[in-house]
């Protein structure tokens, strides 16, 4: 690399890291500086550049943009949520790998146990790594958005802090139980991971001749590629809602609006799953019947309702009521107790 | 270890005085490299990769104004204190004098007790 090329490359490495609008001026100024240093101190190009130091450090000192994704204010919560989600993913990866391994055994022989052992670790590694990467991605994006929004808000002039600006301690009835959010996050993570890695685990099994055998899966695995994204959207929305609750810590307008929005998305997703997509395995009842040797279901048998639509109506009603209840509680507690907290 | 700690404490000490050093020399127009040399001659060396971003920041804060001089062989950006910069500089000098008096008191006549 010639001296001129080295200088051009250095200037490029600095300017590409500074905001667009400042680039041209910094480029000119830096070019002049390097020339001055070479002429004034009789240094070679490489000596001058060595004196100027790492271009990334130089550019960083212009400090015109945040060089972090999640700042100290959100960092603790971020790490905390990440831990919970990863534990959830870990548990579900172990469970699904174990169940799939046992299902794959063809007898109680030693070789089968060795097979189980090998498959268990293979599957565990595969599902845990991909699940963990996905989870880290989702949680990071949510927190980065929170951070970004806060930064934007902070650009507005702030009042000088006085003790009178301290928010009052939230009303006990407005405080959100951290444990509830943790349980929800763990449940959502486990459920999402199971849907992702082992949807066939949701079904009927039988134990015969020393091995488990899958009889039928409740979900329509053939159409799973269309169903899974809607499922994950619903669960992901729920996860985002819970993270907002966890970070806020008490009922306030942010929690109220996010609960309303998340529940609307979840109800719409559930409606799509139950009424718009072929969610259930249409042959589930028939497959059970065949294996169990049942001629016909007796009246009132729960399986006789399969494919009748009543099953869907019941489940959808259950979800709808759950969402309405959660929204109702969030709206009531925010309006009744949340206003006093100062955060509302 | 002790050397590293001392280095970092010294650089922290210097960092606090940098703005005052730079403002003090910009009552008249100077370009970046000339300022580096002046400060070095007066025994207050400053890293070039610290000074240039600092000049830009002070300009953004309204303490300095700048102008490109294209009359010479190569274009150079000249910086100078604004009126607002003058006022802030005077205030900083006052504070510096009070502080250095206080420091002398604290450290004793010879700089230590």
mmCIF file of N, CA and C in Angstrom, chain A residues 94-154:
data_model
loop_
_atom_site.group_PDB
_atom_site.id
_atom_site.type_symbol
_atom_site.label_atom_id
_atom_site.label_comp_id
_atom_site.label_asym_id
_atom_site.label_seq_id
_atom_site.Cartn_x
_atom_site.Cartn_y
_atom_site.Cartn_z
ATOM 1 N N UNK A 94 -34.662 -29.527 26.962
ATOM 2 C CA UNK A 94 -34.368 -30.795 27.641
ATOM 3 C C UNK A 94 -35.579 -31.719 27.562
ATOM 4 N N UNK A 95 -36.767 -31.157 27.879
ATOM 5 C CA UNK A 95 -37.987 -31.980 27.885
ATOM 6 C C UNK A 95 -38.233 -32.560 26.496
ATOM 7 N N UNK A 96 -38.172 -31.697 25.453
ATOM 8 C CA UNK A 96 -38.522 -32.209 24.126
ATOM 9 C C UNK A 96 -37.471 -33.200 23.637
ATOM 10 N N UNK A 97 -36.185 -32.961 23.970
ATOM 11 C CA UNK A 97 -35.143 -33.895 23.532
ATOM 12 C C UNK A 97 -35.316 -35.243 24.223
ATOM 13 N N UNK A 98 -35.684 -35.200 25.504
ATOM 14 C CA UNK A 98 -35.855 -36.422 26.276
ATOM 15 C C UNK A 98 -37.048 -37.228 25.754
ATOM 16 N N UNK A 99 -38.179 -36.524 25.563
ATOM 17 C CA UNK A 99 -39.392 -37.213 25.099
ATOM 18 C C UNK A 99 -39.145 -37.790 23.707
ATOM 19 N N UNK A 100 -38.553 -36.994 22.808
ATOM 20 C CA UNK A 100 -38.291 -37.500 21.459
ATOM 21 C C UNK A 100 -37.343 -38.694 21.498
ATOM 22 N N UNK A 101 -36.355 -38.649 22.404
ATOM 23 C CA UNK A 101 -35.406 -39.745 22.536
ATOM 24 C C UNK A 101 -36.097 -41.014 22.981
ATOM 25 N N UNK A 102 -36.964 -40.893 24.015
ATOM 26 C CA UNK A 102 -37.676 -42.070 24.534
ATOM 27 C C UNK A 102 -38.594 -42.641 23.460
ATOM 28 N N UNK A 103 -39.243 -41.731 22.710
ATOM 29 C CA UNK A 103 -40.145 -42.195 21.644
ATOM 30 C C UNK A 103 -39.386 -42.962 20.568
ATOM 31 N N UNK A 104 -38.111 -42.606 20.394
ATOM 32 C CA UNK A 104 -37.321 -43.241 19.338
ATOM 33 C C UNK A 104 -36.750 -44.587 19.750
ATOM 34 N N UNK A 105 -36.892 -44.972 21.035
ATOM 35 C CA UNK A 105 -36.311 -46.243 21.501
ATOM 36 C C UNK A 105 -37.114 -47.432 20.992
ATOM 37 N N UNK A 106 -36.413 -48.460 20.623
ATOM 38 C CA UNK A 106 -37.131 -49.627 20.104
ATOM 39 C C UNK A 106 -37.066 -50.826 21.042
ATOM 40 N N UNK A 107 -36.670 -50.620 22.248
ATOM 41 C CA UNK A 107 -36.612 -51.707 23.220
ATOM 42 C C UNK A 107 -35.730 -51.303 24.375
ATOM 43 N N UNK A 108 -35.672 -52.125 25.413
ATOM 44 C CA UNK A 108 -34.900 -51.741 26.589
ATOM 45 C C UNK A 108 -33.418 -52.115 26.516
ATOM 46 N N UNK A 109 -32.922 -52.560 25.325
ATOM 47 C CA UNK A 109 -31.535 -53.002 25.233
ATOM 48 C C UNK A 109 -30.555 -51.850 25.478
ATOM 49 N N UNK A 110 -29.312 -52.252 25.832
ATOM 50 C CA UNK A 110 -28.265 -51.261 26.131
ATOM 51 C C UNK A 110 -28.026 -50.367 24.920
ATOM 52 N N UNK A 111 -27.980 -50.974 23.715
ATOM 53 C CA UNK A 111 -27.702 -50.178 22.511
ATOM 54 C C UNK A 111 -28.751 -49.081 22.342
ATOM 55 N N UNK A 112 -29.984 -49.401 22.723
ATOM 56 C CA UNK A 112 -31.046 -48.394 22.590
ATOM 57 C C UNK A 112 -30.839 -47.241 23.566
ATOM 58 N N UNK A 113 -30.343 -47.600 24.755
ATOM 59 C CA UNK A 113 -30.068 -46.547 25.746
ATOM 60 C C UNK A 113 -28.933 -45.653 25.265
ATOM 61 N N UNK A 114 -27.929 -46.280 24.634
ATOM 62 C CA UNK A 114 -26.822 -45.478 24.091
ATOM 63 C C UNK A 114 -27.356 -44.549 23.009
ATOM 64 N N UNK A 115 -28.231 -45.120 22.142
ATOM 65 C CA UNK A 115 -28.860 -44.305 21.104
ATOM 66 C C UNK A 115 -29.606 -43.113 21.696
ATOM 67 N N UNK A 116 -30.368 -43.433 22.748
ATOM 68 C CA UNK A 116 -31.153 -42.384 23.416
ATOM 69 C C UNK A 116 -30.224 -41.266 23.880
ATOM 70 N N UNK A 117 -29.127 -41.694 24.512
ATOM 71 C CA UNK A 117 -28.155 -40.749 25.055
ATOM 72 C C UNK A 117 -27.599 -39.838 23.941
ATOM 73 N N UNK A 118 -27.180 -40.480 22.836
ATOM 74 C CA UNK A 118 -26.591 -39.716 21.730
ATOM 75 C C UNK A 118 -27.618 -38.769 21.121
ATOM 76 N N UNK A 119 -28.823 -39.303 20.843
ATOM 77 C CA UNK A 119 -29.864 -38.463 20.239
ATOM 78 C C UNK A 119 -30.262 -37.312 21.144
ATOM 79 N N UNK A 120 -30.297 -37.639 22.453
ATOM 80 C CA UNK A 120 -30.684 -36.609 23.419
ATOM 81 C C UNK A 120 -29.758 -35.399 23.295
ATOM 82 N N UNK A 121 -28.450 -35.662 23.282
ATOM 83 C CA UNK A 121 -27.508 -34.532 23.235
ATOM 84 C C UNK A 121 -27.522 -33.840 21.876
ATOM 85 N N UNK A 122 -27.693 -34.644 20.832
ATOM 86 C CA UNK A 122 -27.777 -34.042 19.494
ATOM 87 C C UNK A 122 -28.931 -33.061 19.431
ATOM 88 N N UNK A 123 -30.100 -33.546 19.864
ATOM 89 C CA UNK A 123 -31.292 -32.715 19.760
ATOM 90 C C UNK A 123 -31.235 -31.537 20.711
ATOM 91 N N UNK A 124 -30.710 -31.839 21.907
ATOM 92 C CA UNK A 124 -30.624 -30.787 22.924
ATOM 93 C C UNK A 124 -29.782 -29.630 22.402
ATOM 94 N N UNK A 125 -28.619 -29.968 21.844
ATOM 95 C CA UNK A 125 -27.720 -28.923 21.344
ATOM 96 C C UNK A 125 -28.387 -28.135 20.227
ATOM 97 N N UNK A 126 -28.968 -28.863 19.273
ATOM 98 C CA UNK A 126 -29.600 -28.211 18.127
ATOM 99 C C UNK A 126 -30.687 -27.264 18.551
ATOM 100 N N UNK A 127 -31.657 -27.780 19.340
ATOM 101 C CA UNK A 127 -32.805 -26.936 19.676
ATOM 102 C C UNK A 127 -32.415 -25.845 20.665
ATOM 103 N N UNK A 128 -31.525 -26.159 21.614
ATOM 104 C CA UNK A 128 -31.158 -25.136 22.597
ATOM 105 C C UNK A 128 -30.433 -23.986 21.913
ATOM 106 N N UNK A 129 -29.523 -24.289 20.991
ATOM 107 C CA UNK A 129 -28.762 -23.212 20.351
ATOM 108 C C UNK A 129 -29.674 -22.344 19.485
ATOM 109 N N UNK A 130 -30.492 -22.985 18.618
ATOM 110 C CA UNK A 130 -31.327 -22.149 17.749
ATOM 111 C C UNK A 130 -32.370 -21.395 18.567
ATOM 112 N N UNK A 131 -32.941 -22.055 19.588
ATOM 113 C CA UNK A 131 -33.932 -21.377 20.423
ATOM 114 C C UNK A 131 -33.317 -20.211 21.177
ATOM 115 N N UNK A 132 -32.129 -20.442 21.732
ATOM 116 C CA UNK A 132 -31.474 -19.391 22.515
ATOM 117 C C UNK A 132 -31.150 -18.191 21.624
ATOM 118 N N UNK A 133 -30.667 -18.476 20.409
ATOM 119 C CA UNK A 133 -30.326 -17.363 19.508
ATOM 120 C C UNK A 133 -31.566 -16.540 19.177
ATOM 121 N N UNK A 134 -32.662 -17.242 18.884
ATOM 122 C CA UNK A 134 -33.910 -16.539 18.567
ATOM 123 C C UNK A 134 -34.372 -15.695 19.748
ATOM 124 N N UNK A 135 -34.327 -16.299 20.946
ATOM 125 C CA UNK A 135 -34.803 -15.598 22.145
ATOM 126 C C UNK A 135 -33.952 -14.371 22.430
ATOM 127 N N UNK A 136 -32.632 -14.530 22.326
ATOM 128 C CA UNK A 136 -31.738 -13.384 22.567
ATOM 129 C C UNK A 136 -32.087 -12.273 21.580
ATOM 130 N N UNK A 137 -32.352 -12.662 20.328
ATOM 131 C CA UNK A 137 -32.707 -11.676 19.298
ATOM 132 C C UNK A 137 -33.962 -10.909 19.659
ATOM 133 N N UNK A 138 -35.034 -11.635 20.009
ATOM 134 C CA UNK A 138 -36.317 -10.969 20.297
ATOM 135 C C UNK A 138 -36.175 -10.037 21.502
ATOM 136 N N UNK A 139 -35.580 -10.564 22.590
ATOM 137 C CA UNK A 139 -35.468 -9.758 23.813
ATOM 138 C C UNK A 139 -34.600 -8.519 23.551
ATOM 139 N N UNK A 140 -33.515 -8.699 22.801
ATOM 140 C CA UNK A 140 -32.634 -7.563 22.524
ATOM 141 C C UNK A 140 -33.359 -6.497 21.713
ATOM 142 N N UNK A 141 -34.110 -6.941 20.706
ATOM 143 C CA UNK A 141 -34.834 -5.960 19.877
ATOM 144 C C UNK A 141 -35.828 -5.175 20.747
ATOM 145 N N UNK A 142 -36.564 -5.882 21.613
ATOM 146 C CA UNK A 142 -37.547 -5.189 22.461
ATOM 147 C C UNK A 142 -36.856 -4.141 23.336
ATOM 148 N N UNK A 143 -35.751 -4.545 23.976
ATOM 149 C CA UNK A 143 -35.065 -3.601 24.872
ATOM 150 C C UNK A 143 -34.397 -2.473 24.100
ATOM 151 N N UNK A 144 -33.877 -2.790 22.915
ATOM 152 C CA UNK A 144 -33.254 -1.733 22.111
ATOM 153 C C UNK A 144 -34.310 -0.701 21.726
ATOM 154 N N UNK A 145 -35.539 -1.174 21.445
ATOM 155 C CA UNK A 145 -36.611 -0.235 21.100
ATOM 156 C C UNK A 145 -36.971 0.631 22.309
ATOM 157 N N UNK A 146 -37.016 0.001 23.491
ATOM 158 C CA UNK A 146 -37.312 0.771 24.710
ATOM 159 C C UNK A 146 -36.239 1.841 24.914
ATOM 160 N N UNK A 147 -34.998 1.430 24.754
ATOM 161 C CA UNK A 147 -33.868 2.344 24.933
ATOM 162 C C UNK A 147 -33.956 3.495 23.925
ATOM 163 N N UNK A 148 -34.230 3.135 22.679
ATOM 164 C CA UNK A 148 -34.287 4.119 21.606
ATOM 165 C C UNK A 148 -35.393 5.133 21.875
ATOM 166 N N UNK A 149 -36.539 4.633 22.326
ATOM 167 C CA UNK A 149 -37.664 5.513 22.576
ATOM 168 C C UNK A 149 -37.327 6.481 23.716
ATOM 169 N N UNK A 150 -36.655 5.945 24.732
ATOM 170 C CA UNK A 150 -36.294 6.783 25.874
ATOM 171 C C UNK A 150 -35.314 7.866 25.454
ATOM 172 N N UNK A 151 -34.377 7.489 24.594
ATOM 173 C CA UNK A 151 -33.390 8.465 24.119
ATOM 174 C C UNK A 151 -34.087 9.580 23.366
ATOM 175 N N UNK A 152 -35.077 9.194 22.553
ATOM 176 C CA UNK A 152 -35.799 10.208 21.789
ATOM 177 C C UNK A 152 -36.546 11.143 22.733
ATOM 178 N N UNK A 153 -37.139 10.555 23.763
ATOM 179 C CA UNK A 153 -37.896 11.371 24.714
ATOM 180 C C UNK A 153 -36.969 12.331 25.444
ATOM 181 N N UNK A 154 -35.764 11.817 25.772
ATOM 182 C CA UNK A 154 -34.824 12.611 26.558
ATOM 183 C C UNK A 154 -34.311 13.846 25.825
#
